[in-house]
Amino acid sequence: MAMIDKLPIPTVLFSRLLMKVLLALMVILFASLNAAHAKEPANCQTAAECIDRGQRLFDGRGVKMDVDGARRHFAKGCEMDSAEACFALGRSYDGIVGEAKDSIPYYERACELGLIEACNNVSVYLSKYENPTEAELRRAIDVYTKLCDHDIAVGCQNLAQNYLKGEGVGLDEKKAEELLQKSCDLGGFCTINLMWKQPSEQIRPAAVKRLHDLDKECEQKQNPVVCELAATLHLKGDGVPRNEQRGIDILEKACDRGSAELCWEVGKLFVKGKLIAQNIHRGAEFLERGCELGKAYACLDMSDLLRVGVGLPEDKAAASVYVERACALGDIESCPQ
């Protein structure tokens, strides 16, 4: 019989009550410690350092995945007026159910700071508004104008739509026609409602200039987001000469520089045979590198290849190891329940 059962009933009740109180206090203490840890300030001094540490936390690269911690680092960089940090903060919310709308203010700030790709993301959200207010229309017009001025087709296309309908601007079909032609020349849509423009030529000068600018920025700043955009244009050849090898080279170099995200992306391209010739063995090499660099999804894709033996020898034991690695990198859904 347990010692506590030999005590008088009042003493037993008191002892059990005391144990419950102590247990509750321990729970509160641990919760407080976790909350304190969760609110630890970002440990970075420059915007570049904040972005690097934030991305490592977001990817779970070399550290346990910590989305909240990543956001604090991105936010600190954004407070330093770094467009790239604001953009990264926006991306941390993008695509997450119930949180995607939270990305808009950060994309807008990055757009204000001159990162045109952020303006592009803002335009996507603004174009989805139903029955927008005058203020929302004004925001949309400003963003679309900035995009179009920087030779980004979606801005010209959306702006043409506004002029065609007279929303946020005066009704002006001639202006809409000019903007639609520019969108078409840049490789964007060539039609809006019944207004249609024939692409002036297969290779479009404005699109070529845009790609040249992206290539230059990718080489100089080595920004993975910009490099991915440049690589995609080379691979698709939309309005520019298609150059599969150039696109692959850009992604490979970004992977070699340690971009787990782009190792994963080029690995997927090879595995799926999308835009490039399928080569599962080569794709697996990039997925493995992405996994080693801390991209949990790359580990999971390797697991899928090995589990069903797609292009590789079936190896369920090795597949399980990759799932464990994804779990260790912070992908909770891959962890055993």
GROMACS .gro file of C-alpha atoms in nm:
model
  337
    1MET     CA    1   0.000   0.000   0.000
    2ALA     CA    2   0.131   0.346  -0.086
    3MET     CA    3   0.252   0.556   0.208
    4ILE     CA    4   0.000   0.832   0.131
    5ASP     CA    5  -0.289   0.585   0.181
    6LYS     CA    6  -0.175   0.520   0.541
    7LEU     CA    7  -0.217   0.887   0.637
    8PRO     CA    8  -0.537   1.017   0.804
    9ILE     CA    9  -0.806   1.117   0.549
   10PRO     CA   10  -0.772   1.498   0.607
   11THR     CA   11  -0.396   1.466   0.564
   12VAL     CA   12  -0.440   1.258   0.249
   13LEU     CA   13  -0.678   1.514   0.101
   14PHE     CA   14  -0.442   1.798   0.189
   15SER     CA   15  -0.145   1.613   0.041
   16ARG     CA   16  -0.329   1.545  -0.283
   17LEU     CA   17  -0.445   1.907  -0.300
   18LEU     CA   18  -0.088   2.022  -0.242
   19MET     CA   19   0.035   1.796  -0.522
   20LYS     CA   20  -0.226   1.941  -0.760
   21VAL     CA   21  -0.124   2.296  -0.665
   22LEU     CA   22   0.244   2.216  -0.718
   23LEU     CA   23   0.167   2.056  -1.054
   24ALA     CA   24  -0.034   2.360  -1.161
   25LEU     CA   25   0.250   2.590  -1.054
   26MET     CA   26   0.496   2.383  -1.258
   27VAL     CA   27   0.273   2.407  -1.564
   28ILE     CA   28   0.250   2.785  -1.520
   29LEU     CA   29   0.627   2.808  -1.471
   30PHE     CA   30   0.702   2.611  -1.787
   31ALA     CA   31   0.447   2.813  -1.982
   32SER     CA   32   0.609   3.134  -1.859
   33LEU     CA   33   0.953   3.009  -1.958
   34ASN     CA   34   0.827   2.911  -2.303
   35ALA     CA   35   0.654   3.248  -2.344
   36ALA     CA   36   0.971   3.427  -2.239
   37HIS     CA   37   1.171   3.221  -2.487
   38ALA     CA   38   0.916   3.287  -2.760
   39LYS     CA   39   0.955   3.661  -2.708
   40GLU     CA   40   1.335   3.666  -2.707
   41PRO     CA   41   1.449   3.968  -2.909
   42ALA     CA   42   1.607   3.920  -3.249
   43ASN     CA   43   1.981   3.873  -3.210
   44CYS     CA   44   2.114   4.063  -3.511
   45GLN     CA   45   2.282   4.397  -3.572
   46THR     CA   46   2.249   4.453  -3.948
   47ALA     CA   47   1.963   4.394  -4.190
   48ALA     CA   48   2.164   4.132  -4.380
   49GLU     CA   49   2.235   3.946  -4.056
   50CYS     CA   50   1.867   3.963  -3.957
   51ILE     CA   51   1.762   3.819  -4.293
   52ASP     CA   52   2.021   3.541  -4.278
   53ARG     CA   53   1.933   3.436  -3.923
   54GLY     CA   54   1.563   3.472  -3.990
   55GLN     CA   55   1.582   3.251  -4.298
   56ARG     CA   56   1.776   2.986  -4.106
   57LEU     CA   57   1.507   2.982  -3.839
   58PHE     CA   58   1.229   2.976  -4.096
   59ASP     CA   59   1.384   2.688  -4.293
   60GLY     CA   60   1.510   2.504  -3.986
   61ARG     CA   61   1.857   2.518  -4.142
   62GLY     CA   62   2.112   2.414  -3.880
   63VAL     CA   63   1.868   2.508  -3.604
   64LYS     CA   64   1.522   2.400  -3.495
   65MET     CA   65   1.251   2.553  -3.711
   66ASP     CA   66   1.104   2.859  -3.538
   67VAL     CA   67   0.865   3.062  -3.753
   68ASP     CA   68   0.793   3.319  -3.481
   69GLY     CA   69   1.164   3.365  -3.419
   70ALA     CA   70   1.222   3.405  -3.792
   71ARG     CA   71   0.954   3.672  -3.810
   72ARG     CA   72   1.112   3.868  -3.524
   73HIS     CA   73   1.442   3.873  -3.712
   74PHE     CA   74   1.277   3.975  -4.039
   75ALA     CA   75   1.079   4.244  -3.854
   76LYS     CA   76   1.396   4.391  -3.703
   77GLY     CA   77   1.555   4.405  -4.048
   78CYS     CA   78   1.239   4.565  -4.185
   79GLU     CA   79   1.258   4.830  -3.912
   80MET     CA   80   1.605   4.911  -4.050
   81ASP     CA   81   1.432   4.995  -4.381
   82SER     CA   82   1.554   4.683  -4.559
   83ALA     CA   83   1.316   4.606  -4.846
   84GLU     CA   84   1.443   4.247  -4.858
   85ALA     CA   85   1.370   4.195  -4.487
   86CYS     CA   86   1.017   4.335  -4.523
   87PHE     CA   87   0.966   4.107  -4.824
   88ALA     CA   88   1.089   3.804  -4.629
   89LEU     CA   89   0.852   3.894  -4.345
   90GLY     CA   90   0.564   3.908  -4.591
   91ARG     CA   91   0.658   3.571  -4.740
   92SER     CA   92   0.655   3.415  -4.393
   93TYR     CA   93   0.279   3.476  -4.381
   94ASP     CA   94   0.207   3.412  -4.749
   95GLY     CA   95   0.033   3.087  -4.836
   96ILE     CA   96  -0.064   3.011  -4.474
   97VAL     CA   97  -0.437   2.966  -4.431
   98GLY     CA   98  -0.580   3.249  -4.221
   99GLU     CA   99  -0.253   3.446  -4.223
  100ALA     CA  100  -0.195   3.530  -4.590
  101LYS     CA  101  -0.366   3.870  -4.556
  102ASP     CA  102  -0.112   3.962  -4.285
  103SER     CA  103   0.160   3.966  -4.550
  104ILE     CA  104   0.018   4.266  -4.737
  105PRO     CA  105   0.148   4.548  -4.509
  106TYR     CA  106   0.501   4.406  -4.527
  107TYR     CA  107   0.489   4.366  -4.904
  108GLU     CA  108   0.361   4.724  -4.928
  109ARG     CA  109   0.650   4.848  -4.714
  110ALA     CA  110   0.900   4.656  -4.929
  111CYS     CA  111   0.734   4.806  -5.236
  112GLU     CA  112   0.767   5.157  -5.088
  113LEU     CA  113   1.137   5.084  -5.026
  114GLY     CA  114   1.184   5.003  -5.394
  115LEU     CA  115   1.158   4.624  -5.420
  116ILE     CA  116   0.945   4.587  -5.731
  117GLU     CA  117   0.881   4.215  -5.679
  118ALA     CA  118   0.702   4.310  -5.356
  119CYS     CA  119   0.483   4.551  -5.554
  120ASN     CA  120   0.395   4.258  -5.777
  121ASN     CA  121   0.278   4.057  -5.476
  122VAL     CA  122   0.072   4.351  -5.351
  123SER     CA  123  -0.094   4.379  -5.691
  124VAL     CA  124  -0.203   4.016  -5.674
  125TYR     CA  125  -0.390   4.080  -5.349
  126LEU     CA  126  -0.535   4.413  -5.457
  127SER     CA  127  -0.667   4.267  -5.783
  128LYS     CA  128  -0.878   4.020  -5.581
  129TYR     CA  129  -1.071   4.288  -5.393
  130GLU     CA  130  -1.444   4.285  -5.461
  131ASN     CA  131  -1.626   4.620  -5.443
  132PRO     CA  132  -1.306   4.805  -5.337
  133THR     CA  133  -1.329   5.137  -5.157
  134GLU     CA  134  -1.190   5.456  -5.310
  135ALA     CA  135  -0.885   5.427  -5.083
  136GLU     CA  136  -0.824   5.068  -5.194
  137LEU     CA  137  -0.859   5.168  -5.559
  138ARG     CA  138  -0.608   5.448  -5.509
  139ARG     CA  139  -0.361   5.206  -5.351
  140ALA     CA  140  -0.412   4.966  -5.640
  141ILE     CA  141  -0.357   5.235  -5.905
  142ASP     CA  142  -0.036   5.351  -5.735
  143VAL     CA  143   0.102   4.996  -5.719
  144TYR     CA  144   0.000   4.907  -6.075
  145THR     CA  145   0.156   5.229  -6.206
  146LYS     CA  146   0.483   5.160  -6.028
  147LEU     CA  147   0.492   4.806  -6.167
  148CYS     CA  148   0.415   4.913  -6.521
  149ASP     CA  149   0.676   5.190  -6.505
  150HIS     CA  150   0.928   4.917  -6.416
  151ASP     CA  151   0.822   4.704  -6.714
  152ILE     CA  152   0.630   4.440  -6.520
  153ALA     CA  153   0.345   4.313  -6.734
  154VAL     CA  154   0.092   4.244  -6.460
  155GLY     CA  155   0.098   4.612  -6.357
  156CYS     CA  156   0.024   4.730  -6.711
  157GLN     CA  157  -0.245   4.467  -6.752
  158ASN     CA  158  -0.425   4.557  -6.427
  159LEU     CA  159  -0.391   4.928  -6.493
  160ALA     CA  160  -0.542   4.878  -6.840
  161GLN     CA  161  -0.837   4.707  -6.674
  162ASN     CA  162  -0.891   5.010  -6.448
  163TYR     CA  163  -0.882   5.255  -6.739
  164LEU     CA  164  -1.116   5.035  -6.940
  165LYS     CA  165  -1.372   5.033  -6.656
  166GLY     CA  166  -1.302   5.382  -6.523
  167GLU     CA  167  -1.230   5.246  -6.174
  168GLY     CA  168  -1.004   5.470  -5.968
  169VAL     CA  169  -0.914   5.664  -6.284
  170GLY     CA  170  -1.107   5.832  -6.561
  171LEU     CA  171  -1.254   5.608  -6.829
  172ASP     CA  172  -0.998   5.611  -7.112
  173GLU     CA  173  -1.009   5.333  -7.372
  174LYS     CA  174  -0.712   5.474  -7.565
  175LYS     CA  175  -0.496   5.465  -7.252
  176ALA     CA  176  -0.620   5.113  -7.176
  177GLU     CA  177  -0.523   5.006  -7.528
  178GLU     CA  178  -0.170   5.147  -7.489
  179LEU     CA  179  -0.125   4.973  -7.153
  180LEU     CA  180  -0.256   4.645  -7.290
  181GLN     CA  181  -0.009   4.665  -7.578
  182LYS     CA  182   0.274   4.717  -7.329
  183SER     CA  183   0.153   4.422  -7.120
  184CYS     CA  184   0.147   4.209  -7.435
  185ASP     CA  185   0.496   4.323  -7.542
  186LEU     CA  186   0.628   4.237  -7.195
  187GLY     CA  187   0.496   3.883  -7.220
  188GLY     CA  188   0.177   3.941  -7.022
  189PHE     CA  189  -0.187   3.913  -7.123
  190CYS     CA  190  -0.280   4.046  -7.465
  191THR     CA  191  -0.654   4.055  -7.404
  192ILE     CA  192  -0.899   4.217  -7.163
  193ASN     CA  193  -1.268   4.155  -7.215
  194LEU     CA  194  -1.319   4.225  -7.588
  195MET     CA  195  -1.001   4.431  -7.621
  196TRP     CA  196  -0.725   4.224  -7.779
  197LYS     CA  197  -0.371   4.289  -7.897
  198GLN     CA  198  -0.167   4.064  -8.121
  199PRO     CA  199   0.185   4.018  -7.982
  200SER     CA  200   0.403   4.243  -8.197
  201GLU     CA  201   0.678   3.981  -8.221
  202GLN     CA  202   0.784   3.658  -8.060
  203ILE     CA  203   1.085   3.814  -7.889
  204ARG     CA  204   0.965   4.125  -7.706
  205PRO     CA  205   1.224   4.399  -7.638
  206ALA     CA  206   1.071   4.509  -7.308
  207ALA     CA  207   1.073   4.152  -7.178
  208VAL     CA  208   1.437   4.110  -7.289
  209LYS     CA  209   1.531   4.429  -7.101
  210ARG     CA  210   1.347   4.306  -6.791
  211LEU     CA  211   1.536   3.976  -6.802
  212HIS     CA  212   1.867   4.157  -6.849
  213ASP     CA  213   1.797   4.364  -6.535
  214LEU     CA  214   1.705   4.051  -6.337
  215ASP     CA  215   2.021   3.870  -6.452
  216LYS     CA  216   2.234   4.165  -6.348
  217GLU     CA  217   2.068   4.196  -6.007
  218CYS     CA  218   2.097   3.822  -5.948
  219GLU     CA  219   2.472   3.829  -6.021
  220GLN     CA  220   2.538   4.140  -5.812
  221LYS     CA  221   2.313   4.086  -5.510
  222GLN     CA  222   2.276   3.706  -5.530
  223ASN     CA  223   1.922   3.743  -5.397
  224PRO     CA  224   1.753   3.398  -5.426
  225VAL     CA  225   1.414   3.557  -5.501
  226VAL     CA  226   1.552   3.758  -5.794
  227CYS     CA  227   1.762   3.465  -5.918
  228GLU     CA  228   1.457   3.239  -5.920
  229LEU     CA  229   1.262   3.496  -6.125
  230ALA     CA  230   1.546   3.525  -6.377
  231ALA     CA  231   1.584   3.147  -6.403
  232THR     CA  232   1.210   3.101  -6.456
  233LEU     CA  233   1.207   3.352  -6.743
  234HIS     CA  234   1.501   3.177  -6.910
  235LEU     CA  235   1.330   2.840  -6.874
  236LYS     CA  236   0.987   2.956  -6.995
  237GLY     CA  237   1.113   3.180  -7.273
  238ASP     CA  238   0.805   3.401  -7.251
  239GLY     CA  239   0.890   3.705  -7.466
  240VAL     CA  240   1.262   3.624  -7.448
  241PRO     CA  241   1.480   3.359  -7.615
  242ARG     CA  242   1.434   3.036  -7.421
  243ASN     CA  243   1.763   2.928  -7.263
  244GLU     CA  244   1.720   2.611  -7.059
  245GLN     CA  245   2.088   2.578  -6.969
  246ARG     CA  246   2.112   2.940  -6.849
  247GLY     CA  247   1.808   2.890  -6.626
  248ILE     CA  248   1.950   2.571  -6.475
  249ASP     CA  249   2.292   2.735  -6.425
  250ILE     CA  250   2.136   3.021  -6.227
  251LEU     CA  251   1.953   2.779  -5.997
  252GLU     CA  252   2.259   2.556  -5.955
  253LYS     CA  253   2.481   2.851  -5.860
  254ALA     CA  254   2.225   2.968  -5.603
  255CYS     CA  255   2.218   2.615  -5.464
  256ASP     CA  256   2.600   2.611  -5.450
  257ARG     CA  257   2.588   2.938  -5.254
  258GLY     CA  258   2.379   2.762  -4.991
  259SER     CA  259   2.020   2.841  -5.090
  260ALA     CA  260   1.830   2.539  -4.959
  261GLU     CA  261   1.514   2.675  -5.122
  262LEU     CA  262   1.661   2.681  -5.473
  263CYS     CA  263   1.832   2.342  -5.430
  264TRP     CA  264   1.483   2.211  -5.360
  265GLU     CA  265   1.330   2.401  -5.653
  266VAL     CA  266   1.581   2.278  -5.914
  267GLY     CA  267   1.555   1.927  -5.770
  268LYS     CA  268   1.178   1.932  -5.823
  269LEU     CA  269   1.221   2.056  -6.181
  270PHE     CA  270   1.446   1.763  -6.268
  271VAL     CA  271   1.227   1.507  -6.090
  272LYS     CA  272   0.904   1.626  -6.253
  273GLY     CA  273   1.054   1.704  -6.593
  274LYS     CA  274   0.884   2.043  -6.581
  275LEU     CA  275   1.039   2.302  -6.817
  276ILE     CA  276   1.352   2.083  -6.844
  277ALA     CA  277   1.424   1.723  -6.943
  278GLN     CA  278   1.339   1.479  -6.665
  279ASN     CA  279   1.642   1.342  -6.481
  280ILE     CA  280   1.540   1.184  -6.152
  281HIS     CA  281   1.894   1.091  -6.045
  282ARG     CA  282   2.013   1.449  -6.088
  283GLY     CA  283   1.699   1.579  -5.922
  284ALA     CA  284   1.765   1.352  -5.625
  285GLU     CA  285   2.114   1.500  -5.590
  286PHE     CA  286   1.969   1.850  -5.556
  287LEU     CA  287   1.697   1.733  -5.317
  288GLU     CA  288   1.965   1.570  -5.102
  289ARG     CA  289   2.163   1.896  -5.094
  290GLY     CA  290   1.850   2.090  -5.007
  291CYS     CA  291   1.782   1.846  -4.726
  292GLU     CA  292   2.140   1.876  -4.597
  293LEU     CA  293   2.106   2.255  -4.603
  294GLY     CA  294   1.797   2.230  -4.386
  295LYS     CA  295   1.496   2.234  -4.622
  296ALA     CA  296   1.250   1.992  -4.463
  297TYR     CA  297   1.040   1.962  -4.780
  298ALA     CA  298   1.347   1.848  -4.976
  299CYS     CA  299   1.391   1.568  -4.722
  300LEU     CA  300   1.025   1.468  -4.764
  301ASP     CA  301   1.055   1.465  -5.145
  302MET     CA  302   1.359   1.236  -5.115
  303SER     CA  303   1.155   1.013  -4.887
  304ASP     CA  304   0.877   0.993  -5.147
  305LEU     CA  305   1.121   0.893  -5.423
  306LEU     CA  306   1.277   0.617  -5.213
  307ARG     CA  307   0.952   0.489  -5.064
  308VAL     CA  308   0.791   0.407  -5.398
  309GLY     CA  309   1.111   0.358  -5.599
  310VAL     CA  310   1.043   0.630  -5.858
  311GLY     CA  311   1.356   0.640  -6.073
  312LEU     CA  312   1.559   0.516  -5.775
  313PRO     CA  313   1.582   0.175  -5.607
  314GLU     CA  314   1.304   0.132  -5.354
  315ASP     CA  315   1.443   0.172  -5.001
  316LYS     CA  316   1.178   0.211  -4.734
  317ALA     CA  317   1.436   0.221  -4.451
  318ALA     CA  318   1.619   0.515  -4.612
  319ALA     CA  319   1.282   0.680  -4.684
  320SER     CA  320   1.201   0.664  -4.312
  321VAL     CA  321   1.535   0.827  -4.228
  322TYR     CA  322   1.450   1.123  -4.453
  323VAL     CA  323   1.113   1.160  -4.280
  324GLU     CA  324   1.296   1.167  -3.944
  325ARG     CA  325   1.529   1.436  -4.079
  326ALA     CA  326   1.230   1.644  -4.190
  327CYS     CA  327   1.080   1.605  -3.843
  328ALA     CA  328   1.409   1.710  -3.679
  329LEU     CA  329   1.414   2.018  -3.904
  330GLY     CA  330   1.082   2.125  -3.759
  331ASP     CA  331   0.821   1.985  -4.001
  332ILE     CA  332   0.578   1.877  -3.729
  333GLU     CA  333   0.340   1.699  -3.968
  334SER     CA  334   0.611   1.449  -4.062
  335CYS     CA  335   0.678   1.357  -3.699
  336PRO     CA  336   0.530   1.032  -3.558
  337GLN     CA  337   0.196   1.100  -3.391
   0.00000   0.00000   0.00000
